[in-house]
């Protein structure tokens, strides 16, 4: 989303950069949502317009010069830590600042699968723009995106290695889950707690794929519509749909945490069996309900491992 004024300004900036695009002619060809794109094999100035693209870049030891903010924040996700120090913000998940992108003079742009044709037309004049074919935040998009962006960044071997590393760790944790938790006790839900109430996350998003790969049975309570990443906000009276054996509960910001603290004092929340069992696991919403990519997967796996180490009391 962008204004007509920003469109015109970005178009002018893009026009000034178009002449330099001939340098990319000798690069590699990458297949994208908008067709084949020729990319310089040694791109140095990378801008990411997708949270997953930023994660993947860092995982492949590439440091982008620009990125969009994460949801519920004025910067990138906290889990990325010092990696993102000094990065320029060029928009949000809802609105890309095309002028800010052009001002970075990128030689490669890694974009979201949701990038529309009008935006793509402008961005592709600024620099080769890679748009994944996969649907955002739905598995197996993170592995597809890692391979796609890895190829664009000339890091295909490294991309395959990190995908394998994550799958190996998922398999190791799954062995522990199957050894320690009875099959009928592996039911789990992922909840995003917002000021207006709890939203049940789909079983078809990035984090729930990782969770399922570790041996848990992810449940959405039947309240998530097909194709939607989450349910509508539930009232306190309708919380029974999230009453799984386990609940990973994510908050995006301070307001969500305050709302959760208030809900915990309500009889409706206290009656949930998952609360009585102390199986509600607080997690970072920027990772679990907004992020994607290898580094986010590692954080999720760390959280699952810690849960097994501290919460599982079933007999060996």
PDB file of C-alpha atoms in Angstrom:
ATOM      1  CA  UNK A   1       0.000   0.000   0.000  1.00  0.00           C
ATOM      2  CA  UNK A   2       1.370   3.434  -0.915  1.00  0.00           C
ATOM      3  CA  UNK A   3       0.216   6.903  -1.965  1.00  0.00           C
ATOM      4  CA  UNK A   4       0.203   8.324  -5.488  1.00  0.00           C
ATOM      5  CA  UNK A   5       2.823  10.852  -4.380  1.00  0.00           C
ATOM      6  CA  UNK A   6       5.181   8.185  -3.051  1.00  0.00           C
ATOM      7  CA  UNK A   7       4.548   6.147  -6.200  1.00  0.00           C
ATOM      8  CA  UNK A   8       5.665   9.049  -8.419  1.00  0.00           C
ATOM      9  CA  UNK A   9       8.712   9.809  -6.306  1.00  0.00           C
ATOM     10  CA  UNK A  10       9.775   6.169  -6.209  1.00  0.00           C
ATOM     11  CA  UNK A  11       9.242   5.880  -9.951  1.00  0.00           C
ATOM     12  CA  UNK A  12      11.593   8.821 -10.549  1.00  0.00           C
ATOM     13  CA  UNK A  13      14.221   7.323  -8.259  1.00  0.00           C
ATOM     14  CA  UNK A  14      13.806   3.964  -9.942  1.00  0.00           C
ATOM     15  CA  UNK A  15      14.252   5.517 -13.361  1.00  0.00           C
ATOM     16  CA  UNK A  16      17.567   6.936 -12.229  1.00  0.00           C
ATOM     17  CA  UNK A  17      18.733   3.485 -11.221  1.00  0.00           C
ATOM     18  CA  UNK A  18      17.526   1.565 -14.262  1.00  0.00           C
ATOM     19  CA  UNK A  19      20.675   2.286 -16.267  1.00  0.00           C
ATOM     20  CA  UNK A  20      22.732   0.403 -13.706  1.00  0.00           C
ATOM     21  CA  UNK A  21      20.677  -2.741 -14.175  1.00  0.00           C
ATOM     22  CA  UNK A  22      22.803  -3.852 -17.116  1.00  0.00           C
ATOM     23  CA  UNK A  23      25.402  -4.981 -14.604  1.00  0.00           C
ATOM     24  CA  UNK A  24      23.089  -7.826 -13.612  1.00  0.00           C
ATOM     25  CA  UNK A  25      22.917  -9.332 -17.093  1.00  0.00           C
ATOM     26  CA  UNK A  26      25.704 -11.800 -16.373  1.00  0.00           C
ATOM     27  CA  UNK A  27      24.121 -13.055 -13.166  1.00  0.00           C
ATOM     28  CA  UNK A  28      22.006 -16.128 -12.396  1.00  0.00           C
ATOM     29  CA  UNK A  29      18.342 -16.617 -13.225  1.00  0.00           C
ATOM     30  CA  UNK A  30      15.906 -17.124 -10.343  1.00  0.00           C
ATOM     31  CA  UNK A  31      12.328 -18.323 -10.900  1.00  0.00           C
ATOM     32  CA  UNK A  32       9.829 -16.174  -8.974  1.00  0.00           C
ATOM     33  CA  UNK A  33       6.111 -15.430  -8.697  1.00  0.00           C
ATOM     34  CA  UNK A  34       6.534 -12.759 -11.391  1.00  0.00           C
ATOM     35  CA  UNK A  35       8.669 -14.820 -13.738  1.00  0.00           C
ATOM     36  CA  UNK A  36      12.397 -15.365 -14.158  1.00  0.00           C
ATOM     37  CA  UNK A  37      14.627 -12.678 -12.650  1.00  0.00           C
ATOM     38  CA  UNK A  38      18.326 -12.235 -13.386  1.00  0.00           C
ATOM     39  CA  UNK A  39      20.326 -11.584 -10.224  1.00  0.00           C
ATOM     40  CA  UNK A  40      23.924 -10.479  -9.717  1.00  0.00           C
ATOM     41  CA  UNK A  41      25.784 -13.444  -8.223  1.00  0.00           C
ATOM     42  CA  UNK A  42      27.557 -11.101  -5.815  1.00  0.00           C
ATOM     43  CA  UNK A  43      24.795  -8.805  -4.554  1.00  0.00           C
ATOM     44  CA  UNK A  44      26.029  -6.651  -1.670  1.00  0.00           C
ATOM     45  CA  UNK A  45      23.234  -4.180  -0.906  1.00  0.00           C
ATOM     46  CA  UNK A  46      20.203  -6.276   0.031  1.00  0.00           C
ATOM     47  CA  UNK A  47      16.839  -4.894   1.153  1.00  0.00           C
ATOM     48  CA  UNK A  48      14.240  -7.256   2.647  1.00  0.00           C
ATOM     49  CA  UNK A  49      10.512  -6.482   2.564  1.00  0.00           C
ATOM     50  CA  UNK A  50       9.402  -9.626   4.372  1.00  0.00           C
ATOM     51  CA  UNK A  51      10.159 -10.787   7.904  1.00  0.00           C
ATOM     52  CA  UNK A  52      11.038 -14.249   6.673  1.00  0.00           C
ATOM     53  CA  UNK A  53      13.482 -12.813   4.135  1.00  0.00           C
ATOM     54  CA  UNK A  54      15.340 -10.902   6.844  1.00  0.00           C
ATOM     55  CA  UNK A  55      15.562 -14.019   9.027  1.00  0.00           C
ATOM     56  CA  UNK A  56      16.816 -16.125   6.125  1.00  0.00           C
ATOM     57  CA  UNK A  57      19.400 -13.520   5.144  1.00  0.00           C
ATOM     58  CA  UNK A  58      20.895 -13.450   8.630  1.00  0.00           C
ATOM     59  CA  UNK A  59      20.813 -17.249   8.828  1.00  0.00           C
ATOM     60  CA  UNK A  60      22.899 -17.296   5.637  1.00  0.00           C
ATOM     61  CA  UNK A  61      25.372 -14.735   7.022  1.00  0.00           C
ATOM     62  CA  UNK A  62      24.098 -11.916   4.807  1.00  0.00           C
ATOM     63  CA  UNK A  63      23.455  -8.554   6.473  1.00  0.00           C
ATOM     64  CA  UNK A  64      20.709  -6.570   4.693  1.00  0.00           C
ATOM     65  CA  UNK A  65      20.872  -2.787   4.689  1.00  0.00           C
ATOM     66  CA  UNK A  66      17.097  -2.264   4.909  1.00  0.00           C
ATOM     67  CA  UNK A  67      13.995  -4.043   6.215  1.00  0.00           C
ATOM     68  CA  UNK A  68      10.391  -3.543   7.249  1.00  0.00           C
ATOM     69  CA  UNK A  69       9.189  -3.485  10.848  1.00  0.00           C
ATOM     70  CA  UNK A  70       7.704  -6.520  12.524  1.00  0.00           C
ATOM     71  CA  UNK A  71       4.082  -6.513  13.659  1.00  0.00           C
ATOM     72  CA  UNK A  72       3.441  -4.641  16.887  1.00  0.00           C
ATOM     73  CA  UNK A  73       6.824  -2.877  16.803  1.00  0.00           C
ATOM     74  CA  UNK A  74       8.632   0.095  15.303  1.00  0.00           C
ATOM     75  CA  UNK A  75      11.681  -2.042  14.526  1.00  0.00           C
ATOM     76  CA  UNK A  76      12.580  -5.578  13.493  1.00  0.00           C
ATOM     77  CA  UNK A  77      11.905  -8.600  15.712  1.00  0.00           C
ATOM     78  CA  UNK A  78      13.719  -8.625  19.036  1.00  0.00           C
ATOM     79  CA  UNK A  79      14.900 -12.224  18.595  1.00  0.00           C
ATOM     80  CA  UNK A  80      17.255 -11.070  15.840  1.00  0.00           C
ATOM     81  CA  UNK A  81      19.198  -9.164  18.476  1.00  0.00           C
ATOM     82  CA  UNK A  82      22.395  -7.349  17.571  1.00  0.00           C
ATOM     83  CA  UNK A  83      22.342  -8.724  14.027  1.00  0.00           C
ATOM     84  CA  UNK A  84      19.932  -5.944  13.039  1.00  0.00           C
ATOM     85  CA  UNK A  85      21.855  -3.097  14.653  1.00  0.00           C
ATOM     86  CA  UNK A  86      21.910  -0.107  12.312  1.00  0.00           C
ATOM     87  CA  UNK A  87      19.498  -1.511   9.742  1.00  0.00           C
ATOM     88  CA  UNK A  88      17.341   1.081   7.939  1.00  0.00           C
ATOM     89  CA  UNK A  89      13.576   0.762   8.225  1.00  0.00           C
ATOM     90  CA  UNK A  90      11.880   1.072   4.824  1.00  0.00           C
ATOM     91  CA  UNK A  91       8.265   0.398   5.733  1.00  0.00           C
ATOM     92  CA  UNK A  92       5.903  -1.869   7.610  1.00  0.00           C
ATOM     93  CA  UNK A  93       4.128  -5.130   6.870  1.00  0.00           C
ATOM     94  CA  UNK A  94       1.177  -3.019   5.702  1.00  0.00           C
ATOM     95  CA  UNK A  95       2.956  -0.284   3.762  1.00  0.00           C
ATOM     96  CA  UNK A  96       6.279  -0.243   1.942  1.00  0.00           C
ATOM     97  CA  UNK A  97       7.998   3.141   1.660  1.00  0.00           C
ATOM     98  CA  UNK A  98       9.188   2.908  -1.922  1.00  0.00           C
ATOM     99  CA  UNK A  99      11.194   6.123  -1.670  1.00  0.00           C
ATOM    100  CA  UNK A 100      13.056   4.732   1.331  1.00  0.00           C
ATOM    101  CA  UNK A 101      13.777   1.501  -0.547  1.00  0.00           C
ATOM    102  CA  UNK A 102      15.154   3.372  -3.563  1.00  0.00           C
ATOM    103  CA  UNK A 103      17.237   5.619  -1.314  1.00  0.00           C
ATOM    104  CA  UNK A 104      19.180   2.557  -0.102  1.00  0.00           C
ATOM    105  CA  UNK A 105      20.319   1.922  -3.692  1.00  0.00           C
ATOM    106  CA  UNK A 106      19.929  -1.856  -3.324  1.00  0.00           C
ATOM    107  CA  UNK A 107      21.253  -4.355  -5.826  1.00  0.00           C
ATOM    108  CA  UNK A 108      18.784  -7.023  -4.640  1.00  0.00           C
ATOM    109  CA  UNK A 109      15.318  -6.881  -3.042  1.00  0.00           C
ATOM    110  CA  UNK A 110      13.806  -9.883  -1.242  1.00  0.00           C
ATOM    111  CA  UNK A 111      10.046  -9.409  -1.048  1.00  0.00           C
ATOM    112  CA  UNK A 112       6.918 -11.023   0.368  1.00  0.00           C
ATOM    113  CA  UNK A 113       4.694 -13.462  -1.539  1.00  0.00           C
ATOM    114  CA  UNK A 114       1.952 -10.867  -1.021  1.00  0.00           C
ATOM    115  CA  UNK A 115       3.716  -8.168  -3.033  1.00  0.00           C
ATOM    116  CA  UNK A 116       1.204  -6.852  -5.562  1.00  0.00           C
ATOM    117  CA  UNK A 117       1.942  -6.302  -9.286  1.00  0.00           C
ATOM    118  CA  UNK A 118       1.926  -2.493  -9.025  1.00  0.00           C
ATOM    119  CA  UNK A 119       4.543  -2.506  -6.270  1.00  0.00           C
ATOM    120  CA  UNK A 120       6.572  -5.138  -8.089  1.00  0.00           C
ATOM    121  CA  UNK A 121       6.656  -3.021 -11.232  1.00  0.00           C
ATOM    122  CA  UNK A 122       8.278  -0.129  -9.327  1.00  0.00           C
ATOM    123  CA  UNK A 123      10.593  -2.235  -7.167  1.00  0.00           C
ATOM    124  CA  UNK A 124      11.892  -4.262 -10.102  1.00  0.00           C
ATOM    125  CA  UNK A 125      13.086  -0.994 -11.685  1.00  0.00           C
ATOM    126  CA  UNK A 126      15.058  -0.225  -8.532  1.00  0.00           C
ATOM    127  CA  UNK A 127      16.742  -3.649  -8.312  1.00  0.00           C
ATOM    128  CA  UNK A 128      16.076  -7.303  -9.150  1.00  0.00           C
ATOM    129  CA  UNK A 129      13.144  -8.218  -6.910  1.00  0.00           C
ATOM    130  CA  UNK A 130      12.595 -11.786  -5.719  1.00  0.00           C
ATOM    131  CA  UNK A 131       9.003 -12.699  -4.839  1.00  0.00           C
ATOM    132  CA  UNK A 132       8.346 -16.250  -3.573  1.00  0.00           C
ATOM    133  CA  UNK A 133       5.670 -18.328  -5.252  1.00  0.00           C
ATOM    134  CA  UNK A 134       4.584 -19.821  -1.936  1.00  0.00           C
ATOM    135  CA  UNK A 135       1.772 -18.549   0.254  1.00  0.00           C
ATOM    136  CA  UNK A 136       3.170 -16.513   3.179  1.00  0.00           C
ATOM    137  CA  UNK A 137       3.483 -18.164   6.590  1.00  0.00           C
ATOM    138  CA  UNK A 138       2.006 -21.457   5.430  1.00  0.00           C
ATOM    139  CA  UNK A 139       4.144 -24.565   5.368  1.00  0.00           C
ATOM    140  CA  UNK A 140       6.274 -25.603   3.666  1.00  0.00           C
ATOM    141  CA  UNK A 141       6.939 -22.014   2.604  1.00  0.00           C
ATOM    142  CA  UNK A 142       9.836 -21.383   4.973  1.00  0.00           C
ATOM    143  CA  UNK A 143      11.909 -24.136   3.386  1.00  0.00           C
ATOM    144  CA  UNK A 144      10.907 -23.043  -0.127  1.00  0.00           C
ATOM    145  CA  UNK A 145      11.705 -19.424   0.746  1.00  0.00           C
ATOM    146  CA  UNK A 146      15.071 -20.411   2.223  1.00  0.00           C
ATOM    147  CA  UNK A 147      15.994 -22.218  -0.986  1.00  0.00           C
ATOM    148  CA  UNK A 148      14.734 -19.367  -3.192  1.00  0.00           C
ATOM    149  CA  UNK A 149      16.433 -16.563  -1.286  1.00  0.00           C
ATOM    150  CA  UNK A 150      19.490 -18.763  -0.806  1.00  0.00           C
ATOM    151  CA  UNK A 151      19.806 -19.082  -4.582  1.00  0.00           C
ATOM    152  CA  UNK A 152      19.357 -15.335  -5.046  1.00  0.00           C
ATOM    153  CA  UNK A 153      22.055 -14.683  -2.444  1.00  0.00           C
ATOM    154  CA  UNK A 154      24.405 -17.272  -3.995  1.00  0.00           C
ATOM    155  CA  UNK A 155      24.085 -19.355  -0.812  1.00  0.00           C
ATOM    156  CA  UNK A 156      22.277 -22.482  -2.008  1.00  0.00           C
ATOM    157  CA  UNK A 157      24.561 -24.954  -0.245  1.00  0.00           C
ATOM    158  CA  UNK A 158      24.324 -23.032   3.020  1.00  0.00           C
ATOM    159  CA  UNK A 159      20.524 -22.930   2.664  1.00  0.00           C
ATOM    160  CA  UNK A 160      20.300 -26.706   2.292  1.00  0.00           C
ATOM    161  CA  UNK A 161      22.602 -27.198   5.284  1.00  0.00           C
ATOM    162  CA  UNK A 162      20.526 -25.060   7.620  1.00  0.00           C
ATOM    163  CA  UNK A 163      17.254 -26.665   6.491  1.00  0.00           C
ATOM    164  CA  UNK A 164      18.752 -30.069   7.250  1.00  0.00           C
ATOM    165  CA  UNK A 165      20.009 -28.846  10.629  1.00  0.00           C
ATOM    166  CA  UNK A 166      16.528 -27.729  11.661  1.00  0.00           C
ATOM    167  CA  UNK A 167      14.860 -30.932  10.483  1.00  0.00           C
ATOM    168  CA  UNK A 168      17.464 -32.957  12.387  1.00  0.00           C
ATOM    169  CA  UNK A 169      16.734 -31.027  15.561  1.00  0.00           C
ATOM    170  CA  UNK A 170      12.986 -31.451  15.077  1.00  0.00           C
ATOM    171  CA  UNK A 171      13.542 -35.192  14.788  1.00  0.00           C
ATOM    172  CA  UNK A 172      15.666 -35.261  17.960  1.00  0.00           C
ATOM    173  CA  UNK A 173      12.998 -33.425  19.954  1.00  0.00           C
ATOM    174  CA  UNK A 174      10.281 -35.670  18.514  1.00  0.00           C
ATOM    175  CA  UNK A 175      12.080 -38.694  19.965  1.00  0.00           C
ATOM    176  CA  UNK A 176      11.940 -37.072  23.417  1.00  0.00           C
ATOM    177  CA  UNK A 177       8.268 -36.144  23.034  1.00  0.00           C
ATOM    178  CA  UNK A 178       7.360 -39.695  22.006  1.00  0.00           C
ATOM    179  CA  UNK A 179       9.396 -41.168  24.860  1.00  0.00           C
ATOM    180  CA  UNK A 180       8.120 -38.883  27.613  1.00  0.00           C
ATOM    181  CA  UNK A 181       4.584 -37.835  26.671  1.00  0.00           C
ATOM    182  CA  UNK A 182       1.785 -40.372  26.102  1.00  0.00           C
ATOM    183  CA  UNK A 183       0.117 -40.077  22.702  1.00  0.00           C
ATOM    184  CA  UNK A 184      -3.160 -38.843  24.190  1.00  0.00           C
ATOM    185  CA  UNK A 185      -1.335 -36.053  26.065  1.00  0.00           C
ATOM    186  CA  UNK A 186       0.316 -34.367  23.056  1.00  0.00           C
ATOM    187  CA  UNK A 187      -2.618 -32.137  22.072  1.00  0.00           C
ATOM    188  CA  UNK A 188      -1.510 -28.493  21.800  1.00  0.00           C
ATOM    189  CA  UNK A 189      -2.888 -25.116  20.696  1.00  0.00           C
ATOM    190  CA  UNK A 190      -1.093 -21.914  19.778  1.00  0.00           C
ATOM    191  CA  UNK A 191      -2.839 -18.758  20.973  1.00  0.00           C
ATOM    192  CA  UNK A 192      -2.121 -15.100  20.249  1.00  0.00           C
ATOM    193  CA  UNK A 193      -3.378 -12.981  23.140  1.00  0.00           C
ATOM    194  CA  UNK A 194      -4.490  -9.529  22.036  1.00  0.00           C
ATOM    195  CA  UNK A 195      -6.150  -6.705  24.020  1.00  0.00           C
ATOM    196  CA  UNK A 196      -9.507  -7.747  22.522  1.00  0.00           C
ATOM    197  CA  UNK A 197      -9.044 -11.396  23.492  1.00  0.00           C
ATOM    198  CA  UNK A 198      -7.455 -14.695  22.507  1.00  0.00           C
ATOM    199  CA  UNK A 199      -6.994 -15.636  18.854  1.00  0.00           C
ATOM    200  CA  UNK A 200      -6.419 -19.292  18.023  1.00  0.00           C
ATOM    201  CA  UNK A 201      -3.692 -19.690  15.396  1.00  0.00           C
ATOM    202  CA  UNK A 202      -4.115 -21.958  12.404  1.00  0.00           C
ATOM    203  CA  UNK A 203      -2.540 -25.405  12.249  1.00  0.00           C
ATOM    204  CA  UNK A 204      -1.160 -24.385   8.829  1.00  0.00           C
ATOM    205  CA  UNK A 205       1.299 -21.622   9.716  1.00  0.00           C
ATOM    206  CA  UNK A 206       5.063 -21.680  10.070  1.00  0.00           C
ATOM    207  CA  UNK A 207       5.311 -22.134  13.849  1.00  0.00           C
ATOM    208  CA  UNK A 208       2.632 -24.817  14.081  1.00  0.00           C
ATOM    209  CA  UNK A 209       4.420 -26.762  11.348  1.00  0.00           C
ATOM    210  CA  UNK A 210       7.582 -26.733  13.464  1.00  0.00           C
ATOM    211  CA  UNK A 211       5.541 -27.713  16.527  1.00  0.00           C
ATOM    212  CA  UNK A 212       3.865 -30.603  14.676  1.00  0.00           C
ATOM    213  CA  UNK A 213       7.238 -31.814  13.413  1.00  0.00           C
ATOM    214  CA  UNK A 214       8.344 -32.323  17.025  1.00  0.00           C
ATOM    215  CA  UNK A 215       5.565 -34.818  17.693  1.00  0.00           C
ATOM    216  CA  UNK A 216       2.802 -32.646  19.144  1.00  0.00           C
ATOM    217  CA  UNK A 217      -0.734 -32.767  17.727  1.00  0.00           C
ATOM    218  CA  UNK A 218      -1.698 -29.180  16.930  1.00  0.00           C
ATOM    219  CA  UNK A 219      -5.360 -28.307  17.475  1.00  0.00           C
ATOM    220  CA  UNK A 220      -7.202 -25.134  16.435  1.00  0.00           C
ATOM    221  CA  UNK A 221     -10.444 -25.996  18.239  1.00  0.00           C
ATOM    222  CA  UNK A 222     -12.354 -25.812  14.956  1.00  0.00           C
ATOM    223  CA  UNK A 223     -12.608 -22.014  15.223  1.00  0.00           C
ATOM    224  CA  UNK A 224     -10.126 -21.048  12.467  1.00  0.00           C
ATOM    225  CA  UNK A 225     -11.639 -20.609   9.011  1.00  0.00           C
ATOM    226  CA  UNK A 226      -9.926 -22.359   6.099  1.00  0.00           C
ATOM    227  CA  UNK A 227      -7.201 -20.161   4.646  1.00  0.00           C
ATOM    228  CA  UNK A 228      -7.107 -17.828   7.648  1.00  0.00           C
ATOM    229  CA  UNK A 229      -4.006 -17.579   9.876  1.00  0.00           C
ATOM    230  CA  UNK A 230      -6.090 -17.266  13.038  1.00  0.00           C
ATOM    231  CA  UNK A 231      -9.587 -17.136  14.497  1.00  0.00           C
ATOM    232  CA  UNK A 232     -11.521 -14.071  15.517  1.00  0.00           C
ATOM    233  CA  UNK A 233     -10.921 -12.925  19.085  1.00  0.00           C
ATOM    234  CA  UNK A 234     -12.627 -15.203  21.595  1.00  0.00           C
ATOM    235  CA  UNK A 235     -14.546 -13.929  24.572  1.00  0.00           C
ATOM    236  CA  UNK A 236     -13.588 -15.213  28.010  1.00  0.00           C
ATOM    237  CA  UNK A 237     -16.757 -17.296  27.974  1.00  0.00           C
ATOM    238  CA  UNK A 238     -15.626 -19.092  24.797  1.00  0.00           C
ATOM    239  CA  UNK A 239     -12.140 -20.026  25.931  1.00  0.00           C
ATOM    240  CA  UNK A 240     -13.031 -23.719  26.173  1.00  0.00           C
ATOM    241  CA  UNK A 241     -11.961 -24.164  22.524  1.00  0.00           C
ATOM    242  CA  UNK A 242      -8.348 -23.574  23.552  1.00  0.00           C
ATOM    243  CA  UNK A 243      -8.436 -26.063  26.422  1.00  0.00           C
ATOM    244  CA  UNK A 244      -5.824 -28.440  25.021  1.00  0.00           C
ATOM    245  CA  UNK A 245      -3.355 -30.486  27.038  1.00  0.00           C
ATOM    246  CA  UNK A 246      -0.802 -27.785  26.226  1.00  0.00           C
ATOM    247  CA  UNK A 247      -1.109 -24.154  25.140  1.00  0.00           C
ATOM    248  CA  UNK A 248       1.695 -21.995  23.793  1.00  0.00           C
ATOM    249  CA  UNK A 249       0.489 -18.486  24.474  1.00  0.00           C
ATOM    250  CA  UNK A 250       1.972 -15.552  22.587  1.00  0.00           C
ATOM    251  CA  UNK A 251       1.691 -11.816  23.216  1.00  0.00           C
ATOM    252  CA  UNK A 252       2.776  -9.236  20.638  1.00  0.00           C
ATOM    253  CA  UNK A 253       3.235  -6.232  22.910  1.00  0.00           C
ATOM    254  CA  UNK A 254       2.794  -4.825  26.413  1.00  0.00           C
ATOM    255  CA  UNK A 255      -0.932  -4.233  25.909  1.00  0.00           C
ATOM    256  CA  UNK A 256      -1.460  -7.898  25.118  1.00  0.00           C
ATOM    257  CA  UNK A 257       0.473  -8.923  28.223  1.00  0.00           C
ATOM    258  CA  UNK A 258      -1.613  -6.609  30.398  1.00  0.00           C
ATOM    259  CA  UNK A 259      -4.816  -8.057  28.947  1.00  0.00           C
ATOM    260  CA  UNK A 260      -3.548 -11.567  29.600  1.00  0.00           C
ATOM    261  CA  UNK A 261      -2.656 -10.720  33.195  1.00  0.00           C
ATOM    262  CA  UNK A 262      -6.201  -9.424  33.680  1.00  0.00           C
ATOM    263  CA  UNK A 263      -7.722 -12.530  32.063  1.00  0.00           C
ATOM    264  CA  UNK A 264      -5.754 -14.820  34.374  1.00  0.00           C
ATOM    265  CA  UNK A 265      -7.734 -13.373  37.269  1.00  0.00           C
ATOM    266  CA  UNK A 266     -11.067 -14.377  35.730  1.00  0.00           C
ATOM    267  CA  UNK A 267     -12.943 -17.562  36.767  1.00  0.00           C
ATOM    268  CA  UNK A 268     -13.367 -18.536  33.078  1.00  0.00           C
ATOM    269  CA  UNK A 269      -9.602 -18.648  32.592  1.00  0.00           C
ATOM    270  CA  UNK A 270      -8.915 -20.375  35.895  1.00  0.00           C
ATOM    271  CA  UNK A 271     -11.395 -23.153  35.047  1.00  0.00           C
ATOM    272  CA  UNK A 272      -9.397 -24.270  32.014  1.00  0.00           C
ATOM    273  CA  UNK A 273      -7.771 -27.631  32.655  1.00  0.00           C
ATOM    274  CA  UNK A 274      -4.611 -26.505  30.850  1.00  0.00           C
ATOM    275  CA  UNK A 275      -4.291 -23.685  33.395  1.00  0.00           C
ATOM    276  CA  UNK A 276      -4.826 -26.054  36.323  1.00  0.00           C
ATOM    277  CA  UNK A 277      -2.094 -28.331  34.949  1.00  0.00           C
ATOM    278  CA  UNK A 278       0.277 -25.369  34.574  1.00  0.00           C
ATOM    279  CA  UNK A 279       0.714 -26.233  30.909  1.00  0.00           C
ATOM    280  CA  UNK A 280       0.302 -22.696  29.547  1.00  0.00           C
ATOM    281  CA  UNK A 281       3.668 -21.735  28.055  1.00  0.00           C
ATOM    282  CA  UNK A 282       4.289 -18.001  27.399  1.00  0.00           C
ATOM    283  CA  UNK A 283       6.214 -17.351  24.169  1.00  0.00           C
ATOM    284  CA  UNK A 284       7.278 -14.406  22.011  1.00  0.00           C
ATOM    285  CA  UNK A 285       4.510 -13.499  19.558  1.00  0.00           C
ATOM    286  CA  UNK A 286       7.000 -11.836  17.198  1.00  0.00           C
ATOM    287  CA  UNK A 287       8.494 -15.279  16.635  1.00  0.00           C
ATOM    288  CA  UNK A 288       5.578 -17.674  17.101  1.00  0.00           C
ATOM    289  CA  UNK A 289       2.775 -15.782  15.351  1.00  0.00           C
ATOM    290  CA  UNK A 290       4.578 -13.328  13.067  1.00  0.00           C
ATOM    291  CA  UNK A 291       8.023 -14.667  12.228  1.00  0.00           C
ATOM    292  CA  UNK A 292       9.310 -17.324   9.883  1.00  0.00           C
ATOM    293  CA  UNK A 293      12.681 -18.602   8.782  1.00  0.00           C
ATOM    294  CA  UNK A 294      15.551 -20.719  10.126  1.00  0.00           C
ATOM    295  CA  UNK A 295      16.460 -18.459  13.056  1.00  0.00           C
ATOM    296  CA  UNK A 296      12.816 -18.235  14.184  1.00  0.00           C
ATOM    297  CA  UNK A 297      12.580 -22.031  13.905  1.00  0.00           C
ATOM    298  CA  UNK A 298      15.561 -22.370  16.226  1.00  0.00           C
ATOM    299  CA  UNK A 299      13.894 -20.103  18.798  1.00  0.00           C
ATOM    300  CA  UNK A 300      10.703 -22.155  18.625  1.00  0.00           C
ATOM    301  CA  UNK A 301      12.656 -25.380  19.050  1.00  0.00           C
ATOM    302  CA  UNK A 302      14.480 -23.869  22.038  1.00  0.00           C
ATOM    303  CA  UNK A 303      11.098 -23.040  23.604  1.00  0.00           C
ATOM    304  CA  UNK A 304       9.805 -26.577  23.018  1.00  0.00           C
ATOM    305  CA  UNK A 305      12.994 -28.101  24.440  1.00  0.00           C
ATOM    306  CA  UNK A 306      12.758 -25.908  27.540  1.00  0.00           C
ATOM    307  CA  UNK A 307       9.126 -26.947  27.995  1.00  0.00           C
ATOM    308  CA  UNK A 308      10.103 -30.608  27.892  1.00  0.00           C
ATOM    309  CA  UNK A 309      12.933 -29.996  30.355  1.00  0.00           C
ATOM    310  CA  UNK A 310      10.853 -28.039  32.869  1.00  0.00           C
ATOM    311  CA  UNK A 311       7.208 -29.066  32.479  1.00  0.00           C
ATOM    312  CA  UNK A 312       7.086 -32.726  31.535  1.00  0.00           C
ATOM    313  CA  UNK A 313       6.515 -34.887  34.583  1.00  0.00           C
ATOM    314  CA  UNK A 314       5.235 -38.026  32.879  1.00  0.00           C
ATOM    315  CA  UNK A 315       7.170 -41.201  33.743  1.00  0.00           C
ATOM    316  CA  UNK A 316      10.140 -42.110  31.595  1.00  0.00           C
TER     317      UNK A 316
END
